[in-house]
Short mmCIF file of C-alpha atoms in Angstrom, two decimals:
data_model
loop_
_atom_site.label_atom_id
_atom_site.label_comp_id
_atom_site.label_asym_id
_atom_site.label_seq_id
_atom_site.Cartn_x
_atom_site.Cartn_y
_atom_site.Cartn_z
CA MET A 26 26.22 133.96 51.86
CA ASN A 27 28.16 134.05 55.12
CA LYS A 28 26.18 135.80 57.88
CA ILE A 29 25.98 135.31 61.65
CA ILE A 30 23.83 137.10 64.21
CA VAL A 31 24.67 136.35 67.82
CA THR A 32 24.10 137.85 71.27
CA GLY A 33 26.41 137.45 74.22
CA ASN A 34 28.25 139.07 77.07
CA LEU A 35 31.78 140.41 76.77
CA THR A 36 34.23 138.27 78.73
CA LYS A 37 36.73 141.13 79.03
CA ASP A 38 37.16 144.76 77.99
CA MET A 39 37.68 145.35 74.29
CA GLU A 40 41.36 145.45 73.34
CA VAL A 41 42.28 148.26 70.97
CA GLU A 42 45.40 148.28 68.83
CA ILE A 43 46.79 149.90 65.70
CA THR A 44 47.59 147.49 62.88
CA SER A 45 50.76 147.67 60.81
CA ASN A 46 48.89 149.62 58.11
CA ASP A 47 47.62 152.17 60.70
CA LYS A 48 44.04 150.85 60.96
CA VAL A 49 42.30 150.84 64.33
CA HIS A 50 41.43 147.29 65.39
CA GLY A 51 39.23 146.23 68.30
CA LYS A 52 39.25 142.66 69.62
CA LEU A 53 36.26 141.32 71.54
CA SER A 54 35.54 138.03 73.22
CA ILE A 55 31.90 137.14 73.90
CA ALA A 56 30.22 134.27 75.72
CA ASN A 57 26.99 132.94 74.22
CA ASN A 58 24.80 130.46 76.13
CA VAL A 59 23.00 127.72 74.20
CA GLY A 60 20.33 125.41 75.59
CA TYR A 61 18.94 125.35 79.11
CA GLY A 62 19.23 123.41 82.39
CA GLU A 63 21.65 120.49 82.33
CA ASN A 64 21.94 120.78 78.54
CA GLN A 65 23.20 124.36 78.65
CA LYS A 66 26.65 125.07 77.24
CA THR A 67 28.61 128.23 76.57
CA ASN A 68 30.24 129.12 73.27
CA PHE A 69 33.09 131.62 73.23
CA LEU A 70 33.57 133.71 70.09
CA MET A 71 36.41 136.05 69.21
CA CYS A 72 35.27 139.13 67.28
CA ASP A 73 37.17 141.72 65.24
CA LEU A 74 35.96 145.28 64.80
CA TYR A 75 37.67 147.88 62.60
CA GLY A 76 37.44 151.61 61.93
CA GLN A 77 36.53 154.81 63.73
CA ARG A 78 33.72 153.19 65.71
CA VAL A 79 36.34 151.26 67.70
CA ASP A 80 37.44 154.49 69.40
CA THR A 81 33.84 155.58 69.96
CA LEU A 82 32.71 152.26 71.43
CA SER A 83 35.84 151.46 73.47
CA LYS A 84 34.45 153.00 76.67
CA TYR A 85 31.18 151.05 76.41
CA LEU A 86 32.47 147.63 75.34
CA VAL A 87 33.61 146.45 78.76
CA LYS A 88 33.44 143.13 80.57
CA GLY A 89 29.83 142.10 81.23
CA ALA A 90 28.20 144.30 78.58
CA LYS A 91 25.60 142.45 76.50
CA VAL A 92 25.88 142.94 72.74
CA LEU A 93 24.17 141.84 69.54
CA ILE A 94 26.65 141.22 66.74
CA ASN A 95 25.96 140.90 63.04
CA GLY A 96 28.90 139.80 60.92
CA GLN A 97 30.76 137.18 58.95
CA LEU A 98 31.85 133.87 60.44
CA ASN A 99 35.39 132.64 59.91
CA VAL A 100 36.39 129.13 61.08
CA THR A 101 40.06 128.13 60.94
CA ASN A 102 41.45 124.64 61.61
CA ILE A 103 45.12 124.44 62.52
CA GLU A 104 47.09 121.25 63.04
CA LYS A 105 49.19 121.35 66.21
CA GLU A 106 51.35 118.80 68.00
CA ASP A 107 48.43 117.54 70.10
CA GLY A 108 45.89 117.42 67.24
CA TRP A 109 43.68 119.81 65.33
CA LYS A 110 42.54 123.09 66.90
CA THR A 111 39.49 124.97 65.67
CA TYR A 112 39.27 128.75 66.01
CA VAL A 113 35.96 130.56 65.48
CA ASN A 114 36.13 134.26 64.69
CA VAL A 115 33.50 136.85 63.70
CA TYR A 116 34.27 139.90 61.58
CA VAL A 117 31.82 142.46 62.98
CA GLU A 118 29.75 144.43 60.48
CA ASP A 119 27.20 145.85 62.96
CA ILE A 120 27.17 145.87 66.75
CA GLU A 121 24.41 146.93 69.12
CA LEU A 122 24.72 147.41 72.87
CA LEU A 123 21.86 145.60 74.64
CA LYS A 124 22.96 146.08 78.25
CA PHE A 125 25.31 148.78 79.42
CA VAL A 126 27.85 148.32 82.17
CA GLU A 127 29.34 151.24 84.07
CA GLU A 128 31.38 153.21 81.52
CA LYS A 129 35.15 153.31 81.59
CA GLU A 130 36.77 156.69 81.57
CA GLU A 131 37.67 157.73 78.04
CA PRO A 132 41.41 157.32 77.43
CA LYS A 133 43.33 160.57 77.25
CA GLN A 134 44.39 161.53 73.71
CA SER A 135 42.20 158.73 72.30
CA LYS A 136 41.75 160.42 68.94
CA ASN A 137 45.43 160.12 68.04
CA TYR A 138 45.66 156.58 69.46
CA LYS A 139 48.82 157.16 71.48
CA ASN A 140 47.46 154.97 74.30
CA TYR A 141 46.84 151.97 72.06
CA LYS A 142 49.40 149.30 71.42
CA ARG A 143 50.74 148.56 67.97
CA LYS A 144 50.21 145.10 66.57
#
């Protein structure tokens, strides 16, 4: 079983794009604090969200919003010139907004995704 439940704050607004097979894809980056005092550190997780809910949630998933994410963890190690790099990614199954930030205006023509960039 591969399951992760994590809370954190968005480090930037959700990026929305259309994949090559015409699926709507939302990319999130969240910061999650672990520990306390001098022992506190921050983990940064990249998250991928797919489907119709991307369009619905795009105006609420803005920098500073606190979210609870339930999904699958994917860790990738890639060898580069300066050594190994580890990338941690979460495929979002469920997302819950815990703290709202002032809403963005809804993009014009959002339902036909003309404002979103293609991947």
